[in-house]
PDB file of C-alpha atoms in Angstrom:
ATOM      1  CA  MET A   1      23.314 -15.696 -67.295  1.00  0.00           C
ATOM      2  CA  LEU A   2      23.973 -12.786 -69.647  1.00  0.00           C
ATOM      3  CA  GLY A   3      22.062 -14.736 -72.261  1.00  0.00           C
ATOM      4  CA  ALA A   4      18.941 -14.453 -70.120  1.00  0.00           C
ATOM      5  CA  ILE A   5      19.525 -10.727 -69.629  1.00  0.00           C
ATOM      6  CA  ILE A   6      20.126 -10.084 -73.331  1.00  0.00           C
ATOM      7  CA  GLY A   7      17.061 -12.092 -74.355  1.00  0.00           C
ATOM      8  CA  ASP A   8      14.988 -10.093 -71.886  1.00  0.00           C
ATOM      9  CA  ILE A   9      16.242  -6.688 -73.035  1.00  0.00           C
ATOM     10  CA  VAL A  10      15.926  -7.569 -76.726  1.00  0.00           C
ATOM     11  CA  GLY A  11      12.404  -8.904 -76.197  1.00  0.00           C
ATOM     12  CA  SER A  12      11.253  -6.088 -73.910  1.00  0.00           C
ATOM     13  CA  LEU A  13      10.076  -3.849 -76.723  1.00  0.00           C
ATOM     14  CA  TRP A  14       7.898  -6.582 -78.209  1.00  0.00           C
ATOM     15  CA  GLU A  15       6.122  -7.939 -75.123  1.00  0.00           C
ATOM     16  CA  PHE A  16       3.021  -5.809 -75.648  1.00  0.00           C
ATOM     17  CA  LYS A  17       3.339  -5.149 -79.384  1.00  0.00           C
ATOM     18  CA  PRO A  18       4.257  -8.562 -80.799  1.00  0.00           C
ATOM     19  CA  THR A  19       6.233  -8.939 -83.999  1.00  0.00           C
ATOM     20  CA  ASN A  20       6.699 -11.818 -86.409  1.00  0.00           C
ATOM     21  CA  ASP A  21       9.508 -10.030 -88.219  1.00  0.00           C
ATOM     22  CA  TYR A  22      12.682 -12.066 -87.701  1.00  0.00           C
ATOM     23  CA  HIS A  23      14.711  -9.024 -88.806  1.00  0.00           C
ATOM     24  CA  PHE A  24      13.378  -6.693 -86.094  1.00  0.00           C
ATOM     25  CA  GLU A  25      15.744  -4.039 -84.729  1.00  0.00           C
ATOM     26  CA  TRP A  26      17.946  -5.840 -82.199  1.00  0.00           C
ATOM     27  CA  LEU A  27      18.273  -3.013 -79.662  1.00  0.00           C
ATOM     28  CA  SER A  28      17.214   0.620 -79.511  1.00  0.00           C
ATOM     29  CA  ASP A  29      16.653   3.376 -76.972  1.00  0.00           C
ATOM     30  CA  LYS A  30      13.157   1.922 -76.455  1.00  0.00           C
ATOM     31  CA  ASN A  31      14.452  -1.368 -75.052  1.00  0.00           C
ATOM     32  CA  ASP A  32      15.104  -1.880 -71.352  1.00  0.00           C
ATOM     33  CA  PHE A  33      15.509  -4.610 -68.756  1.00  0.00           C
ATOM     34  CA  THR A  34      12.347  -6.054 -67.198  1.00  0.00           C
ATOM     35  CA  ASP A  35      11.499  -8.188 -64.178  1.00  0.00           C
ATOM     36  CA  ASP A  36      13.227 -11.123 -65.907  1.00  0.00           C
ATOM     37  CA  THR A  37      16.615  -9.435 -65.585  1.00  0.00           C
ATOM     38  CA  ILE A  38      15.946  -8.235 -62.031  1.00  0.00           C
ATOM     39  CA  CYS A  39      15.085 -11.754 -60.867  1.00  0.00           C
ATOM     40  CA  THR A  40      18.040 -13.323 -62.707  1.00  0.00           C
ATOM     41  CA  VAL A  41      20.432 -10.837 -61.098  1.00  0.00           C
ATOM     42  CA  ALA A  42      18.808 -11.557 -57.730  1.00  0.00           C
ATOM     43  CA  VAL A  43      19.466 -15.287 -58.086  1.00  0.00           C
ATOM     44  CA  ALA A  44      23.086 -14.614 -59.076  1.00  0.00           C
ATOM     45  CA  ASP A  45      23.521 -12.271 -56.121  1.00  0.00           C
ATOM     46  CA  ALA A  46      22.084 -14.865 -53.748  1.00  0.00           C
ATOM     47  CA  LEU A  47      24.646 -17.395 -54.987  1.00  0.00           C
ATOM     48  CA  LEU A  48      27.476 -14.900 -54.594  1.00  0.00           C
ATOM     49  CA  GLN A  49      26.450 -14.014 -51.042  1.00  0.00           C
ATOM     50  CA  GLY A  50      25.178 -17.379 -49.825  1.00  0.00           C
ATOM     51  CA  ARG A  51      21.782 -15.805 -49.320  1.00  0.00           C
ATOM     52  CA  ASP A  52      18.268 -17.265 -49.411  1.00  0.00           C
ATOM     53  CA  PHE A  53      16.887 -17.043 -52.951  1.00  0.00           C
ATOM     54  CA  GLY A  54      13.506 -15.720 -51.872  1.00  0.00           C
ATOM     55  CA  GLU A  55      15.024 -12.986 -49.725  1.00  0.00           C
ATOM     56  CA  SER A  56      17.308 -11.879 -52.534  1.00  0.00           C
ATOM     57  CA  ILE A  57      14.552 -11.867 -55.169  1.00  0.00           C
ATOM     58  CA  HIS A  58      12.237  -9.935 -52.849  1.00  0.00           C
ATOM     59  CA  ASP A  59      14.980  -7.410 -52.065  1.00  0.00           C
ATOM     60  CA  TRP A  60      15.973  -6.787 -55.685  1.00  0.00           C
ATOM     61  CA  CYS A  61      12.386  -6.506 -56.897  1.00  0.00           C
ATOM     62  CA  ASN A  62      11.718  -3.878 -54.236  1.00  0.00           C
ATOM     63  CA  ARG A  63      14.825  -1.983 -55.309  1.00  0.00           C
ATOM     64  CA  TYR A  64      13.246  -1.802 -58.766  1.00  0.00           C
ATOM     65  CA  PRO A  65       9.477  -1.685 -58.106  1.00  0.00           C
ATOM     66  CA  HIS A  66       8.489  -0.342 -61.523  1.00  0.00           C
ATOM     67  CA  PRO A  67      10.461  -2.148 -64.255  1.00  0.00           C
ATOM     68  CA  MET A  68       9.475  -1.941 -67.901  1.00  0.00           C
ATOM     69  CA  GLY A  69       6.302  -4.032 -68.244  1.00  0.00           C
ATOM     70  CA  GLY A  70       5.811  -4.217 -64.469  1.00  0.00           C
ATOM     71  CA  TYR A  71       5.360  -7.394 -62.451  1.00  0.00           C
ATOM     72  CA  GLY A  72       2.625  -9.988 -63.007  1.00  0.00           C
ATOM     73  CA  GLY A  73      -0.404  -9.636 -60.742  1.00  0.00           C
ATOM     74  CA  ARG A  74       0.214 -12.359 -58.152  1.00  0.00           C
ATOM     75  CA  PHE A  75       3.976 -11.906 -58.236  1.00  0.00           C
ATOM     76  CA  ALA A  76       3.482  -8.154 -57.779  1.00  0.00           C
ATOM     77  CA  HIS A  77       1.537  -8.938 -54.593  1.00  0.00           C
ATOM     78  CA  TRP A  78       4.407 -11.248 -53.505  1.00  0.00           C
ATOM     79  CA  VAL A  79       6.876  -8.408 -54.092  1.00  0.00           C
ATOM     80  CA  ARG A  80       4.819  -5.952 -52.047  1.00  0.00           C
ATOM     81  CA  SER A  81       4.263  -8.393 -49.195  1.00  0.00           C
ATOM     82  CA  VAL A  82       6.151  -7.872 -45.929  1.00  0.00           C
ATOM     83  CA  ASN A  83       6.355 -11.629 -45.425  1.00  0.00           C
ATOM     84  CA  PRO A  84       6.198 -13.151 -48.924  1.00  0.00           C
ATOM     85  CA  GLN A  85       5.070 -16.766 -49.158  1.00  0.00           C
ATOM     86  CA  PRO A  86       4.971 -19.166 -52.112  1.00  0.00           C
ATOM     87  CA  TYR A  87       1.619 -19.068 -53.875  1.00  0.00           C
ATOM     88  CA  ASN A  88       1.578 -22.260 -55.973  1.00  0.00           C
ATOM     89  CA  SER A  89       2.463 -20.465 -59.193  1.00  0.00           C
ATOM     90  CA  LEU A  90       3.258 -22.407 -62.341  1.00  0.00           C
ATOM     91  CA  GLY A  91       4.247 -19.253 -64.224  1.00  0.00           C
ATOM     92  CA  ASN A  92       7.244 -19.049 -66.529  1.00  0.00           C
ATOM     93  CA  GLY A  93       8.948 -16.664 -64.108  1.00  0.00           C
ATOM     94  CA  ALA A  94      10.367 -19.769 -62.448  1.00  0.00           C
ATOM     95  CA  ALA A  95      12.183 -20.701 -65.657  1.00  0.00           C
ATOM     96  CA  MET A  96      13.478 -17.291 -66.696  1.00  0.00           C
ATOM     97  CA  ARG A  97      15.445 -16.565 -63.500  1.00  0.00           C
ATOM     98  CA  VAL A  98      17.141 -19.925 -62.881  1.00  0.00           C
ATOM     99  CA  SER A  99      20.161 -19.768 -65.212  1.00  0.00           C
ATOM    100  CA  PRO A 100      22.850 -18.744 -62.676  1.00  0.00           C
ATOM    101  CA  VAL A 101      22.553 -21.994 -60.710  1.00  0.00           C
ATOM    102  CA  ALA A 102      23.733 -24.034 -63.708  1.00  0.00           C
ATOM    103  CA  TYR A 103      27.144 -22.348 -63.445  1.00  0.00           C
ATOM    104  CA  CYS A 104      27.726 -22.849 -59.725  1.00  0.00           C
ATOM    105  CA  TYR A 105      27.562 -26.588 -59.112  1.00  0.00           C
ATOM    106  CA  LYS A 106      29.724 -29.459 -60.336  1.00  0.00           C
ATOM    107  CA  ASP A 107      27.253 -31.991 -58.966  1.00  0.00           C
ATOM    108  CA  GLU A 108      24.044 -32.420 -60.984  1.00  0.00           C
ATOM    109  CA  TYR A 109      21.920 -33.331 -57.968  1.00  0.00           C
ATOM    110  CA  GLN A 110      22.986 -30.226 -56.062  1.00  0.00           C
ATOM    111  CA  MET A 111      22.417 -28.089 -59.145  1.00  0.00           C
ATOM    112  CA  LEU A 112      18.871 -29.368 -59.589  1.00  0.00           C
ATOM    113  CA  LYS A 113      18.183 -28.933 -55.882  1.00  0.00           C
ATOM    114  CA  ALA A 114      19.270 -25.289 -56.148  1.00  0.00           C
ATOM    115  CA  ALA A 115      17.171 -24.824 -59.293  1.00  0.00           C
ATOM    116  CA  GLU A 116      14.129 -26.046 -57.376  1.00  0.00           C
ATOM    117  CA  ALA A 117      14.903 -23.624 -54.544  1.00  0.00           C
ATOM    118  CA  THR A 118      15.019 -20.646 -56.918  1.00  0.00           C
ATOM    119  CA  ALA A 119      11.455 -21.454 -57.966  1.00  0.00           C
ATOM    120  CA  ALA A 120       9.918 -22.717 -54.732  1.00  0.00           C
ATOM    121  CA  CYS A 121      10.092 -19.401 -52.865  1.00  0.00           C
ATOM    122  CA  SER A 122       7.188 -18.188 -55.015  1.00  0.00           C
ATOM    123  CA  HIS A 123       6.517 -20.624 -57.884  1.00  0.00           C
ATOM    124  CA  ASN A 124       6.149 -23.821 -55.843  1.00  0.00           C
ATOM    125  CA  HIS A 125       3.641 -25.557 -58.123  1.00  0.00           C
ATOM    126  CA  PRO A 126       5.177 -28.775 -59.546  1.00  0.00           C
ATOM    127  CA  GLU A 127       5.016 -27.285 -63.047  1.00  0.00           C
ATOM    128  CA  GLY A 128       6.891 -24.175 -61.909  1.00  0.00           C
ATOM    129  CA  ILE A 129       9.597 -26.274 -60.286  1.00  0.00           C
ATOM    130  CA  LYS A 130       9.814 -28.572 -63.314  1.00  0.00           C
ATOM    131  CA  GLY A 131      10.236 -25.610 -65.642  1.00  0.00           C
ATOM    132  CA  ALA A 132      13.113 -24.223 -63.590  1.00  0.00           C
ATOM    133  CA  LYS A 133      14.863 -27.577 -63.320  1.00  0.00           C
ATOM    134  CA  THR A 134      14.512 -28.244 -67.047  1.00  0.00           C
ATOM    135  CA  VAL A 135      16.096 -24.942 -68.083  1.00  0.00           C
ATOM    136  CA  ALA A 136      18.893 -25.446 -65.559  1.00  0.00           C
ATOM    137  CA  MET A 137      19.484 -28.952 -66.918  1.00  0.00           C
ATOM    138  CA  ALA A 138      19.822 -27.627 -70.469  1.00  0.00           C
ATOM    139  CA  ILE A 139      22.461 -25.095 -69.445  1.00  0.00           C
ATOM    140  CA  TYR A 140      24.297 -27.526 -67.154  1.00  0.00           C
ATOM    141  CA  THR A 141      24.452 -30.195 -69.868  1.00  0.00           C
ATOM    142  CA  ALA A 142      25.717 -27.737 -72.475  1.00  0.00           C
ATOM    143  CA  ARG A 143      28.461 -26.634 -70.125  1.00  0.00           C
ATOM    144  CA  GLU A 144      29.453 -30.236 -69.460  1.00  0.00           C
ATOM    145  CA  LEU A 145      29.694 -30.911 -73.179  1.00  0.00           C
ATOM    146  CA  HIS A 146      31.854 -27.824 -73.689  1.00  0.00           C
ATOM    147  CA  GLN A 147      34.576 -29.163 -71.416  1.00  0.00           C
ATOM    148  CA  GLY A 148      37.593 -29.719 -73.639  1.00  0.00           C
ATOM    149  CA  ARG A 149      35.975 -28.387 -76.824  1.00  0.00           C
ATOM    150  CA  ASN A 150      34.663 -25.084 -78.048  1.00  0.00           C
ATOM    151  CA  VAL A 151      31.957 -26.003 -80.565  1.00  0.00           C
ATOM    152  CA  LEU A 152      28.844 -28.106 -80.059  1.00  0.00           C
ATOM    153  CA  GLY A 153      27.194 -29.792 -83.025  1.00  0.00           C
ATOM    154  CA  GLU A 154      23.687 -30.975 -83.859  1.00  0.00           C
ATOM    155  CA  LYS A 155      24.137 -34.284 -82.036  1.00  0.00           C
ATOM    156  CA  ASP A 156      25.198 -32.408 -78.908  1.00  0.00           C
ATOM    157  CA  ILE A 157      22.111 -30.208 -79.060  1.00  0.00           C
ATOM    158  CA  ASP A 158      19.942 -33.295 -79.554  1.00  0.00           C
ATOM    159  CA  TYR A 159      21.566 -34.785 -76.448  1.00  0.00           C
ATOM    160  CA  ILE A 160      20.903 -31.617 -74.434  1.00  0.00           C
ATOM    161  CA  LEU A 161      17.251 -31.660 -75.458  1.00  0.00           C
ATOM    162  CA  SER A 162      16.935 -35.372 -74.691  1.00  0.00           C
ATOM    163  CA  ARG A 163      18.194 -34.828 -71.155  1.00  0.00           C
ATOM    164  CA  CYS A 164      15.654 -32.039 -70.709  1.00  0.00           C
ATOM    165  CA  THR A 165      12.740 -34.111 -71.944  1.00  0.00           C
ATOM    166  CA  ALA A 166      13.881 -37.048 -69.808  1.00  0.00           C
ATOM    167  CA  ILE A 167      13.390 -35.065 -66.599  1.00  0.00           C
ATOM    168  CA  SER A 168      10.316 -33.132 -67.727  1.00  0.00           C
ATOM    169  CA  ASN A 169       8.390 -35.352 -70.172  1.00  0.00           C
ATOM    170  CA  TYR A 170       7.814 -32.207 -72.240  1.00  0.00           C
ATOM    171  CA  ASP A 171       6.705 -32.771 -75.818  1.00  0.00           C
ATOM    172  CA  ILE A 172       8.976 -30.570 -77.947  1.00  0.00           C
ATOM    173  CA  GLU A 173       7.735 -31.862 -81.302  1.00  0.00           C
ATOM    174  CA  ILE A 174       6.014 -28.545 -81.940  1.00  0.00           C
ATOM    175  CA  GLU A 175       4.374 -27.078 -85.020  1.00  0.00           C
ATOM    176  CA  MET A 176       4.862 -23.357 -85.639  1.00  0.00           C
ATOM    177  CA  ALA A 177       1.151 -22.882 -86.315  1.00  0.00           C
ATOM    178  CA  ASP A 178       0.333 -24.089 -82.796  1.00  0.00           C
ATOM    179  CA  VAL A 179       2.517 -21.549 -80.975  1.00  0.00           C
ATOM    180  CA  ILE A 180       2.958 -18.464 -83.158  1.00  0.00           C
ATOM    181  CA  ASN A 181       1.327 -15.382 -81.612  1.00  0.00           C
ATOM    182  CA  ARG A 182       0.189 -17.453 -78.644  1.00  0.00           C
ATOM    183  CA  PHE A 183       0.870 -15.641 -75.349  1.00  0.00           C
ATOM    184  CA  ASP A 184       1.285 -18.247 -72.613  1.00  0.00           C
ATOM    185  CA  GLU A 185       2.746 -17.309 -69.223  1.00  0.00           C
ATOM    186  CA  THR A 186       2.967 -20.851 -67.822  1.00  0.00           C
ATOM    187  CA  CYS A 187       6.087 -22.967 -67.611  1.00  0.00           C
ATOM    188  CA  GLN A 188       4.430 -25.841 -69.448  1.00  0.00           C
ATOM    189  CA  GLY A 189       3.386 -23.477 -72.220  1.00  0.00           C
ATOM    190  CA  THR A 190       6.761 -21.729 -72.509  1.00  0.00           C
ATOM    191  CA  VAL A 191       9.673 -24.051 -71.679  1.00  0.00           C
ATOM    192  CA  PRO A 192       8.845 -26.713 -74.317  1.00  0.00           C
ATOM    193  CA  VAL A 193       8.626 -23.915 -76.910  1.00  0.00           C
ATOM    194  CA  ALA A 194      12.012 -22.607 -75.772  1.00  0.00           C
ATOM    195  CA  LEU A 195      13.552 -26.070 -76.182  1.00  0.00           C
ATOM    196  CA  TRP A 196      11.976 -26.427 -79.613  1.00  0.00           C
ATOM    197  CA  ILE A 197      13.467 -23.075 -80.659  1.00  0.00           C
ATOM    198  CA  ILE A 198      16.914 -24.177 -79.455  1.00  0.00           C
ATOM    199  CA  GLY A 199      16.609 -27.293 -81.615  1.00  0.00           C
ATOM    200  CA  GLU A 200      15.767 -25.158 -84.645  1.00  0.00           C
ATOM    201  CA  SER A 201      18.561 -22.586 -84.170  1.00  0.00           C
ATOM    202  CA  THR A 202      22.182 -22.215 -85.248  1.00  0.00           C
ATOM    203  CA  SER A 203      23.566 -19.392 -83.070  1.00  0.00           C
ATOM    204  CA  PHE A 204      22.784 -17.265 -80.030  1.00  0.00           C
ATOM    205  CA  GLU A 205      21.362 -14.408 -82.070  1.00  0.00           C
ATOM    206  CA  ASP A 206      19.367 -16.733 -84.314  1.00  0.00           C
ATOM    207  CA  ALA A 207      17.763 -18.377 -81.271  1.00  0.00           C
ATOM    208  CA  VAL A 208      16.799 -15.088 -79.618  1.00  0.00           C
ATOM    209  CA  ARG A 209      15.436 -13.700 -82.905  1.00  0.00           C
ATOM    210  CA  LYS A 210      13.305 -16.817 -83.348  1.00  0.00           C
ATOM    211  CA  ALA A 211      12.008 -16.481 -79.772  1.00  0.00           C
ATOM    212  CA  VAL A 212      11.134 -12.808 -79.979  1.00  0.00           C
ATOM    213  CA  SER A 213       9.602 -12.970 -83.472  1.00  0.00           C
ATOM    214  CA  LEU A 214       7.287 -15.794 -82.453  1.00  0.00           C
ATOM    215  CA  GLY A 215       4.933 -13.056 -81.271  1.00  0.00           C
ATOM    216  CA  ALA A 216       4.442 -14.663 -77.867  1.00  0.00           C
ATOM    217  CA  ASP A 217       5.731 -13.629 -74.410  1.00  0.00           C
ATOM    218  CA  ALA A 218       8.702 -12.003 -76.107  1.00  0.00           C
ATOM    219  CA  ASP A 219      10.849 -10.907 -73.178  1.00  0.00           C
ATOM    220  CA  THR A 220      10.427 -14.037 -71.070  1.00  0.00           C
ATOM    221  CA  LEU A 221      10.684 -16.486 -73.959  1.00  0.00           C
ATOM    222  CA  GLY A 222      13.686 -14.494 -75.169  1.00  0.00           C
ATOM    223  CA  SER A 223      15.195 -14.710 -71.704  1.00  0.00           C
ATOM    224  CA  ILE A 224      14.723 -18.475 -71.355  1.00  0.00           C
ATOM    225  CA  VAL A 225      15.976 -19.177 -74.878  1.00  0.00           C
ATOM    226  CA  GLY A 226      18.872 -16.750 -74.418  1.00  0.00           C
ATOM    227  CA  SER A 227      19.978 -18.415 -71.189  1.00  0.00           C
ATOM    228  CA  ILE A 228      20.242 -21.813 -72.909  1.00  0.00           C
ATOM    229  CA  ALA A 229      21.662 -20.420 -76.155  1.00  0.00           C
ATOM    230  CA  GLU A 230      24.523 -18.725 -74.307  1.00  0.00           C
ATOM    231  CA  ALA A 231      25.631 -22.070 -72.885  1.00  0.00           C
ATOM    232  CA  ILE A 232      25.552 -23.690 -76.332  1.00  0.00           C
ATOM    233  CA  TRP A 233      26.898 -21.018 -78.695  1.00  0.00           C
ATOM    234  CA  GLY A 234      28.329 -18.278 -76.465  1.00  0.00           C
ATOM    235  CA  ILE A 235      27.860 -14.528 -76.931  1.00  0.00           C
ATOM    236  CA  SER A 236      30.206 -12.068 -78.583  1.00  0.00           C
ATOM    237  CA  ILE A 237      31.940  -9.564 -76.333  1.00  0.00           C
ATOM    238  CA  ASP A 238      30.457  -6.665 -78.324  1.00  0.00           C
ATOM    239  CA  MET A 239      26.948  -7.998 -77.773  1.00  0.00           C
ATOM    240  CA  GLN A 240      27.624  -8.464 -74.063  1.00  0.00           C
ATOM    241  CA  ILE A 241      28.887  -4.900 -73.669  1.00  0.00           C
ATOM    242  CA  GLN A 242      25.937  -3.504 -75.618  1.00  0.00           C
ATOM    243  CA  ALA A 243      23.463  -5.242 -73.306  1.00  0.00           C
ATOM    244  CA  MET A 244      25.374  -4.477 -70.103  1.00  0.00           C
ATOM    245  CA  ASN A 245      25.095  -0.783 -70.839  1.00  0.00           C
ATOM    246  CA  TYR A 246      21.330  -1.047 -70.327  1.00  0.00           C
ATOM    247  CA  LEU A 247      21.907  -2.079 -66.712  1.00  0.00           C
ATOM    248  CA  PRO A 248      22.395   0.137 -63.634  1.00  0.00           C
ATOM    249  CA  SER A 249      25.698  -0.091 -61.796  1.00  0.00           C
ATOM    250  CA  ASP A 250      24.533  -2.401 -59.016  1.00  0.00           C
ATOM    251  CA  MET A 251      23.371  -4.989 -61.546  1.00  0.00           C
ATOM    252  CA  LYS A 252      26.565  -4.646 -63.582  1.00  0.00           C
ATOM    253  CA  ARG A 253      28.611  -5.369 -60.493  1.00  0.00           C
ATOM    254  CA  VAL A 254      26.678  -8.553 -59.729  1.00  0.00           C
ATOM    255  CA  VAL A 255      27.065  -9.788 -63.307  1.00  0.00           C
ATOM    256  CA  LEU A 256      30.786  -9.030 -63.396  1.00  0.00           C
ATOM    257  CA  ARG A 257      31.438 -10.649 -60.024  1.00  0.00           C
ATOM    258  CA  PHE A 258      29.402 -13.694 -60.978  1.00  0.00           C
ATOM    259  CA  TYR A 259      31.324 -14.233 -64.210  1.00  0.00           C
ATOM    260  CA  ARG A 260      34.617 -13.666 -62.457  1.00  0.00           C
ATOM    261  CA  ARG A 261      33.841 -16.280 -59.806  1.00  0.00           C
ATOM    262  CA  TYR A 262      32.017 -18.947 -61.780  1.00  0.00           C
ATOM    263  CA  ILE A 263      32.759 -18.615 -65.493  1.00  0.00           C
ATOM    264  CA  ASP A 264      36.326 -18.919 -66.743  1.00  0.00           C
ATOM    265  CA  GLY A 265      37.269 -15.884 -68.804  1.00  0.00           C
ATOM    266  CA  GLY A 266      33.698 -14.963 -69.541  1.00  0.00           C
ATOM    267  CA  PHE A 267      32.796 -11.346 -69.797  1.00  0.00           C
ATOM    268  CA  LEU A 268      35.906 -10.124 -67.965  1.00  0.00           C
ATOM    269  CA  ALA A 269      38.248 -11.575 -70.578  1.00  0.00           C
ATOM    270  CA  GLY A 270      40.369  -8.762 -71.944  1.00  0.00           C
ATOM    271  CA  TYR A 271      39.560  -6.263 -69.196  1.00  0.00           C
ATOM    272  CA  GLY A 272      42.187  -7.206 -66.623  1.00  0.00           C
ATOM    273  CA  ASP A 273      40.293  -7.027 -63.361  1.00  0.00           C
ATOM    274  CA  GLU A 274      36.851  -6.233 -62.033  1.00  0.00           C
ATOM    275  CA  GLY A 275      37.686  -2.587 -61.337  1.00  0.00           C
ATOM    276  CA  ALA A 276      38.821  -2.003 -64.916  1.00  0.00           C
ATOM    277  CA  ALA A 277      35.689  -3.663 -66.301  1.00  0.00           C
ATOM    278  CA  ILE A 278      33.397  -1.626 -64.052  1.00  0.00           C
ATOM    279  CA  ASP A 279      35.206   1.566 -65.035  1.00  0.00           C
ATOM    280  CA  LEU A 280      34.660   0.716 -68.679  1.00  0.00           C
ATOM    281  CA  LEU A 281      30.973  -0.064 -68.232  1.00  0.00           C
ATOM    282  CA  THR A 282      30.140   2.865 -65.966  1.00  0.00           C
ATOM    283  CA  LYS A 283      31.998   5.566 -67.851  1.00  0.00           C
ATOM    284  CA  ASP A 284      28.748   7.095 -69.117  1.00  0.00           C
ATOM    285  CA  GLU A 285      27.310   7.262 -65.592  1.00  0.00           C
ATOM    286  CA  LYS A 286      30.095   9.404 -64.099  1.00  0.00           C
TER     287      LYS A 286
END
């Protein structure tokens, strides 16, 4: 889940001024969280509280009505609606917010059912649902493979990608020339690219740098890639803390509680309890 948030924050600066420089500045005072982080936190909060995904996403987006980059046109209307209804979207927003469900279910069927539900409240087009389920499958499979061992190799990553293509029929044999500097907001135009990037990468940071420097939908592609890359390679504690300090306190609390409940050790490792971690991360806000 933090992988999605980090990918979003890192990519936020480059959404509207694309870069192809792999060595771009990782984070600065010009970066911020966008709608990708808000929606991911909303899904995590819904899981923590046993709440309807659509209600939680609608609530959190209205708490933060003007994020960096704003909301997409039709989704913005959904956010403003008193009684929001799904609008047959196939946008990549379905894929960028799904990551928390892959941590909450031991049963694959139930996990995929939840992944579909995170999308269907707004992005109920079959392509939107497929994008969400594919990203969730990548994360879920990586976590399964990590049981009993810390490091995944190339064959493991190939297996993860094969499971994703088996449920999606995505073609991930992609040529750089076909996708560089191509802004595509659909699931079918984004998720296969994210999987291709994962197959070409060697670490969490490498994957996110490749996603952002593609010059495409930098924050959302960064978020999707980051969510999968976290499950494969993990994220350093220093990098987690750096990103968490971009978040307001209510989001920090959701992230910390989610990791405490669903991810062994995780972000809270080394900080004793939730109160100590929150004190550490909110010290600059007091």
